[in-house]
Amino acid sequence: MQSYLDFEKPVADLEGKIAELKSMAAADQAVSIDEEVARLSSRADEALVEIYKKLTPWQKTQVARHPQRPHFSDYIKTLITEWQPMAGDRKFAEDSAIQAGFGRFNGQPVAVIGQEKGNSTETRLKHNFGMARPEGYRKAVRIMEMADRFNIPVISLVDTAGAYPGIGAEERGQAEAIARSTEKSLELGVPNIAIVIGEGGSGGAIAIATASRVLMLEHAIYSVISPEGGATILWRDAARAQDAATNMKITSADLLGFGVIDGVIPEPTGGAHRHPETVMASTRDAIAKFLADFAGKSRLEVRELRREKFMAIGTAL
């Protein structure tokens, strides 16, 4: 069943009427609804296009958080074959918010790291809503070290509101774990690509998104803090999250303009959750292009290109 955001109400109303007509037709085969359904479908499509042509940063934030948006596990099922997840940080415990392992992309061995939010109450609790503890970042470092040792490219799929801010996580060195993961991302001798598929929140995202190439889905967001958190700090009022979202410049278009990211993967009208197969195909093409661009480059070249990329951020402003 399709879940609608507040600003999608006009579309929800039209598609609701279509569903009612189809229900009536199912109950009475003599009723002809084809013409009316076609008319309403056309109006719904037009309304959706009009809405998504002028999304505000706050509306994009809502789309990025949509409960039906494809998650890490969906990308793995579609893009990666022979997937072998790895567990544990070899120090304390397993963290299910960050998933990591090895598989094949178009037949080529790759390491894949990313946050999984879950898509039901049970799985959301299991994965802690995609908010990793230190063990998750230490697991990510473990996988990156192994990939570096065996000359395997790294793919990161970023989707988190931020690292878990619990007392236990802080006691076990949350900040240090994030810093180590960021450091490892920067020093890899193999190419790594990060794709923000939903939310890219704070250091929790940067820890695995510091890559040779950073891309975002069109309606994803990437920021140093959530809009609610920013509003609380700036105005001591979380209700002003809409203002924070606008002023923080968190959309893909804003960040591409600043040079923080390297490209935007387009989403179908209505967002990735409406046509996930289209987004998966576009993501596959983007990863394939990245791997082709970095094929044959030495470890020194890979490190130098990554360094130049991050040193150049903001220089054109």
C-alpha positions as a Python dict, from the first residue, in 0.01 Angstrom:
ca = {
    (1, 'M'): (0, 0, 0),
    (2, 'Q'): (136, 339, -104),
    (3, 'S'): (226, 575, 182),
    (4, 'Y'): (176, 945, 109),
    (5, 'L'): (355, 1248, 250),
    (6, 'D'): (155, 1551, 365),
    (7, 'F'): (232, 1757, 55),
    (8, 'E'): (123, 1469, -170),
    (9, 'K'): (-242, 1497, -60),
    (10, 'P'): (-375, 1600, -406),
    (11, 'V'): (-218, 1286, -554),
    (12, 'A'): (-342, 1073, -266),
    (13, 'D'): (-700, 1192, -323),
    (14, 'L'): (-692, 1115, -696),
    (15, 'E'): (-528, 775, -653),
    (16, 'G'): (-778, 700, -376),
    (17, 'K'): (-1064, 763, -619),
    (18, 'I'): (-898, 533, -873),
    (19, 'A'): (-876, 259, -612),
    (20, 'E'): (-1245, 306, -527),
    (21, 'L'): (-1344, 278, -893),
    (22, 'K'): (-1141, -40, -937),
    (23, 'S'): (-1303, -184, -626),
    (24, 'M'): (-1650, -105, -765),
    (25, 'A'): (-1561, -263, -1098),
    (26, 'A'): (-1436, -576, -924),
    (27, 'A'): (-1771, -607, -745),
    (28, 'D'): (-1979, -539, -1057),
    (29, 'Q'): (-1827, -646, -1388),
    (30, 'A'): (-2094, -453, -1579),
    (31, 'V'): (-1950, -120, -1463),
    (32, 'S'): (-1711, 37, -1715),
    (33, 'I'): (-1444, 246, -1549),
    (34, 'D'): (-1164, 252, -1806),
    (35, 'E'): (-1231, 605, -1931),
    (36, 'E'): (-1268, 755, -1584),
    (37, 'V'): (-962, 571, -1450),
    (38, 'A'): (-753, 695, -1744),
    (39, 'R'): (-869, 1052, -1681),
    (40, 'L'): (-794, 1037, -1308),
    (41, 'S'): (-459, 866, -1369),
    (42, 'S'): (-359, 1144, -1606),
    (43, 'R'): (-457, 1407, -1349),
    (44, 'A'): (-265, 1223, -1075),
    (45, 'D'): (48, 1202, -1291),
    (46, 'E'): (26, 1573, -1373),
    (47, 'A'): (-22, 1662, -1006),
    (48, 'L'): (279, 1450, -907),
    (49, 'V'): (500, 1613, -1170),
    (50, 'E'): (389, 1961, -1059),
    (51, 'I'): (455, 1885, -692),
    (52, 'Y'): (799, 1731, -748),
    (53, 'K'): (910, 2013, -980),
    (54, 'K'): (919, 2255, -687),
    (55, 'L'): (1003, 2058, -374),
    (56, 'T'): (1135, 2265, -85),
    (57, 'P'): (1440, 2144, 112),
    (58, 'W'): (1209, 2033, 394),
    (59, 'Q'): (991, 1837, 153),
    (60, 'K'): (1305, 1673, 11),
    (61, 'T'): (1396, 1579, 367),
    (62, 'Q'): (1060, 1406, 402),
    (63, 'V'): (1112, 1221, 73),
    (64, 'A'): (1461, 1113, 186),
    (65, 'R'): (1301, 969, 502),
    (66, 'H'): (1008, 804, 328),
    (67, 'P'): (941, 466, 496),
    (68, 'Q'): (907, 291, 158),
    (69, 'R'): (1228, 430, 13),
    (70, 'P'): (1471, 155, -97),
    (71, 'H'): (1721, 67, 176),
    (72, 'F'): (2066, -87, 181),
    (73, 'S'): (1927, -441, 170),
    (74, 'D'): (1725, -361, -143),
    (75, 'Y'): (2034, -236, -325),
    (76, 'I'): (2230, -544, -221),
    (77, 'K'): (1959, -778, -353),
    (78, 'T'): (1944, -594, -685),
    (79, 'L'): (2304, -491, -754),
    (80, 'I'): (2529, -739, -574),
    (81, 'T'): (2566, -1110, -638),
    (82, 'E'): (2740, -1368, -418),
    (83, 'W'): (2684, -1134, -122),
    (84, 'Q'): (2869, -1245, 190),
    (85, 'P'): (2801, -1021, 493),
    (86, 'M'): (3061, -1000, 769),
    (87, 'A'): (2978, -957, 1138),
    (88, 'G'): (3152, -814, 1443),
    (89, 'D'): (3430, -567, 1504),
    (90, 'R'): (3664, -826, 1667),
    (91, 'K'): (3670, -607, 1978),
    (92, 'F'): (3330, -589, 2143),
    (93, 'A'): (3017, -686, 1950),
    (94, 'E'): (2820, -694, 1627),
    (95, 'D'): (2639, -376, 1524),
    (96, 'S'): (2345, -433, 1290),
    (97, 'A'): (2300, -69, 1190),
    (98, 'I'): (2603, -92, 962),
    (99, 'Q'): (2603, -383, 719),
    (100, 'A'): (2930, -475, 549),
    (101, 'G'): (3070, -754, 342),
    (102, 'F'): (3191, -870, 3),
    (103, 'G'): (3022, -965, -320),
    (104, 'R'): (3034, -908, -693),
    (105, 'F'): (2912, -610, -892),
    (106, 'N'): (2870, -697, -1259),
    (107, 'G'): (3104, -989, -1191),
    (108, 'Q'): (3376, -776, -1029),
    (109, 'P'): (3468, -833, -661),
    (110, 'V'): (3369, -539, -440),
    (111, 'A'): (3337, -457, -71),
    (112, 'V'): (3009, -294, 27),
    (113, 'I'): (2939, -97, 345),
    (114, 'G'): (2621, 86, 439),
    (115, 'Q'): (2356, 167, 695),
    (116, 'E'): (2036, -37, 706),
    (117, 'K'): (1734, 132, 866),
    (118, 'G'): (1491, -158, 843),
    (119, 'N'): (1141, -154, 695),
    (120, 'S'): (923, -289, 976),
    (121, 'T'): (902, -239, 1350),
    (122, 'E'): (1102, -556, 1411),
    (123, 'T'): (1379, -480, 1161),
    (124, 'R'): (1400, -112, 1258),
    (125, 'L'): (1464, -211, 1617),
    (126, 'K'): (1713, -475, 1507),
    (127, 'H'): (1908, -223, 1298),
    (128, 'N'): (1860, 61, 1548),
    (129, 'F'): (1701, 275, 1274),
    (130, 'G'): (2034, 287, 1091),
    (131, 'M'): (2213, 466, 1378),
    (132, 'A'): (2542, 285, 1435),
    (133, 'R'): (2734, 236, 1756),
    (134, 'P'): (3118, 234, 1766),
    (135, 'E'): (3124, -136, 1680),
    (136, 'G'): (2962, -60, 1345),
    (137, 'Y'): (3234, 184, 1243),
    (138, 'R'): (3506, -52, 1367),
    (139, 'K'): (3349, -324, 1154),
    (140, 'A'): (3356, -84, 858),
    (141, 'V'): (3728, -21, 919),
    (142, 'R'): (3787, -396, 934),
    (143, 'I'): (3618, -446, 596),
    (144, 'M'): (3802, -152, 438),
    (145, 'E'): (4137, -287, 560),
    (146, 'M'): (4060, -625, 410),
    (147, 'A'): (3949, -470, 80),
    (148, 'D'): (4266, -259, 70),
    (149, 'R'): (4482, -565, 135),
    (150, 'F'): (4327, -758, -154),
    (151, 'N'): (4292, -460, -391),
    (152, 'I'): (3910, -465, -394),
    (153, 'P'): (3710, -141, -460),
    (154, 'V'): (3477, -21, -185),
    (155, 'I'): (3115, 88, -231),
    (156, 'S'): (2940, 277, 50),
    (157, 'L'): (2562, 322, 60),
    (158, 'V'): (2485, 598, 309),
    (159, 'D'): (2148, 622, 483),
    (160, 'T'): (2150, 737, 845),
    (161, 'A'): (2015, 1019, 1058),
    (162, 'G'): (2348, 1005, 1242),
    (163, 'A'): (2555, 789, 1472),
    (164, 'Y'): (2378, 657, 1783),
    (165, 'P'): (2417, 913, 2067),
    (166, 'G'): (2361, 671, 2357),
    (167, 'I'): (2565, 671, 2676),
    (168, 'G'): (2709, 324, 2608),
    (169, 'A'): (2819, 426, 2258),
    (170, 'E'): (2994, 734, 2394),
    (171, 'E'): (3162, 530, 2668),
    (172, 'R'): (3299, 289, 2408),
    (173, 'G'): (3450, 568, 2198),
    (174, 'Q'): (3193, 674, 1941),
    (175, 'A'): (3387, 982, 1826),
    (176, 'E'): (3715, 790, 1801),
    (177, 'A'): (3550, 511, 1600),
    (178, 'I'): (3400, 761, 1355),
    (179, 'A'): (3736, 937, 1321),
    (180, 'R'): (3916, 606, 1255),
    (181, 'S'): (3662, 510, 989),
    (182, 'T'): (3693, 851, 821),
    (183, 'E'): (4073, 822, 830),
    (184, 'K'): (4064, 475, 678),
    (185, 'S'): (3829, 595, 401),
    (186, 'L'): (4078, 869, 314),
    (187, 'E'): (4391, 654, 311),
    (188, 'L'): (4262, 362, 104),
    (189, 'G'): (4481, 268, -191),
    (190, 'V'): (4177, 128, -370),
    (191, 'P'): (3902, 347, -519),
    (192, 'N'): (3591, 396, -308),
    (193, 'I'): (3255, 545, -402),
    (194, 'A'): (2990, 669, -161),
    (195, 'I'): (2626, 713, -260),
    (196, 'V'): (2384, 891, -27),
    (197, 'I'): (2063, 697, -90),
    (198, 'G'): (1849, 862, 179),
    (199, 'E'): (1976, 1060, 475),
    (200, 'G'): (2343, 1147, 511),
    (201, 'G'): (2352, 1268, 867),
    (202, 'S'): (2653, 1409, 1051),
    (203, 'G'): (2969, 1212, 1129),
    (204, 'G'): (2764, 895, 1113),
    (205, 'A'): (2752, 944, 737),
    (206, 'I'): (3096, 1100, 684),
    (207, 'A'): (3262, 797, 846),
    (208, 'I'): (3190, 589, 535),
    (209, 'A'): (3121, 867, 282),
    (210, 'T'): (3470, 1013, 258),
    (211, 'A'): (3533, 861, -82),
    (212, 'S'): (3704, 901, -417),
    (213, 'R'): (3366, 994, -558),
    (214, 'V'): (3058, 1102, -362),
    (215, 'L'): (2716, 1091, -527),
    (216, 'M'): (2365, 1159, -400),
    (217, 'L'): (2024, 1049, -514),
    (218, 'E'): (1826, 1350, -632),
    (219, 'H'): (1600, 1368, -327),
    (220, 'A'): (1854, 1256, -68),
    (221, 'I'): (1993, 1495, 193),
    (222, 'Y'): (2347, 1532, 334),
    (223, 'S'): (2426, 1754, 629),
    (224, 'V'): (2636, 1808, 940),
    (225, 'I'): (2325, 1773, 1157),
    (226, 'S'): (1956, 1698, 1111),
    (227, 'P'): (1723, 1993, 1044),
    (228, 'E'): (1558, 1931, 1381),
    (229, 'G'): (1895, 1932, 1556),
    (230, 'G'): (2005, 2245, 1373),
    (231, 'A'): (1683, 2425, 1465),
    (232, 'T'): (1727, 2329, 1830),
    (233, 'I'): (2078, 2475, 1836),
    (234, 'L'): (2008, 2789, 1634),
    (235, 'W'): (1664, 2885, 1760),
    (236, 'R'): (1610, 2649, 2056),
    (237, 'D'): (1299, 2531, 1875),
    (238, 'A'): (1288, 2200, 1687),
    (239, 'A'): (961, 2312, 1527),
    (240, 'R'): (1167, 2542, 1304),
    (241, 'A'): (1320, 2243, 1125),
    (242, 'Q'): (1181, 2370, 794),
    (243, 'D'): (1378, 2694, 831),
    (244, 'A'): (1689, 2499, 923),
    (245, 'A'): (1654, 2269, 623),
    (246, 'T'): (1639, 2570, 391),
    (247, 'N'): (1930, 2757, 549),
    (248, 'M'): (2161, 2458, 592),
    (249, 'K'): (2175, 2382, 215),
    (250, 'I'): (2131, 2007, 249),
    (251, 'T'): (1991, 1912, -91),
    (252, 'S'): (2181, 1743, -372),
    (253, 'A'): (2158, 2053, -593),
    (254, 'D'): (2304, 2276, -320),
    (255, 'L'): (2589, 2038, -238),
    (256, 'L'): (2677, 1982, -603),
    (257, 'G'): (2706, 2358, -642),
    (258, 'F'): (2943, 2377, -343),
    (259, 'G'): (3155, 2093, -477),
    (260, 'V'): (3086, 1877, -172),
    (261, 'I'): (2954, 1598, -394),
    (262, 'D'): (3056, 1493, -743),
    (263, 'G'): (2723, 1410, -901),
    (264, 'V'): (2351, 1352, -865),
    (265, 'I'): (2166, 1034, -958),
    (266, 'P'): (1820, 1133, -1087),
    (267, 'E'): (1508, 989, -929),
    (268, 'P'): (1179, 920, -1106),
    (269, 'T'): (891, 1160, -1046),
    (270, 'G'): (749, 1084, -705),
    (271, 'G'): (1079, 966, -557),
    (272, 'A'): (1278, 644, -546),
    (273, 'H'): (1005, 463, -352),
    (274, 'R'): (759, 487, -642),
    (275, 'H'): (987, 327, -902),
    (276, 'P'): (1277, 157, -722),
    (277, 'E'): (1377, -43, -1028),
    (278, 'T'): (1453, 283, -1215),
    (279, 'V'): (1672, 412, -933),
    (280, 'M'): (1854, 80, -908),
    (281, 'A'): (1933, 90, -1279),
    (282, 'S'): (2066, 447, -1254),
    (283, 'T'): (2274, 355, -948),
    (284, 'R'): (2416, 53, -1129),
    (285, 'D'): (2520, 276, -1420),
    (286, 'A'): (2684, 528, -1185),
    (287, 'I'): (2887, 261, -1003),
    (288, 'A'): (2989, 96, -1330),
    (289, 'K'): (3112, 430, -1466),
    (290, 'F'): (3309, 496, -1149),
    (291, 'L'): (3481, 157, -1160),
    (292, 'A'): (3563, 208, -1528),
    (293, 'D'): (3707, 556, -1460),
    (294, 'F'): (3940, 424, -1189),
    (295, 'A'): (4037, 99, -1361),
    (296, 'G'): (4415, 66, -1399),
    (297, 'K'): (4504, 354, -1165),
    (298, 'S'): (4786, 290, -920),
    (299, 'R'): (4736, 307, -545),
    (300, 'L'): (4931, 633, -535),
    (301, 'E'): (4712, 785, -807),
    (302, 'V'): (4394, 681, -625),
    (303, 'R'): (4511, 844, -301),
    (304, 'E'): (4626, 1160, -476),
    (305, 'L'): (4300, 1203, -670),
    (306, 'R'): (4101, 1160, -349),
    (307, 'R'): (4320, 1414, -171),
    (308, 'E'): (4284, 1667, -453),
    (309, 'K'): (3907, 1621, -453),
    (310, 'F'): (3866, 1706, -86),
    (311, 'M'): (4123, 1986, -87),
    (312, 'A'): (3932, 2151, -373),
    (313, 'I'): (3600, 2173, -183),
    (314, 'G'): (3502, 2535, -139),
    (315, 'T'): (3792, 2682, -340),
    (316, 'A'): (3561, 2797, -622),
    (317, 'L'): (3327, 2988, -390),
}
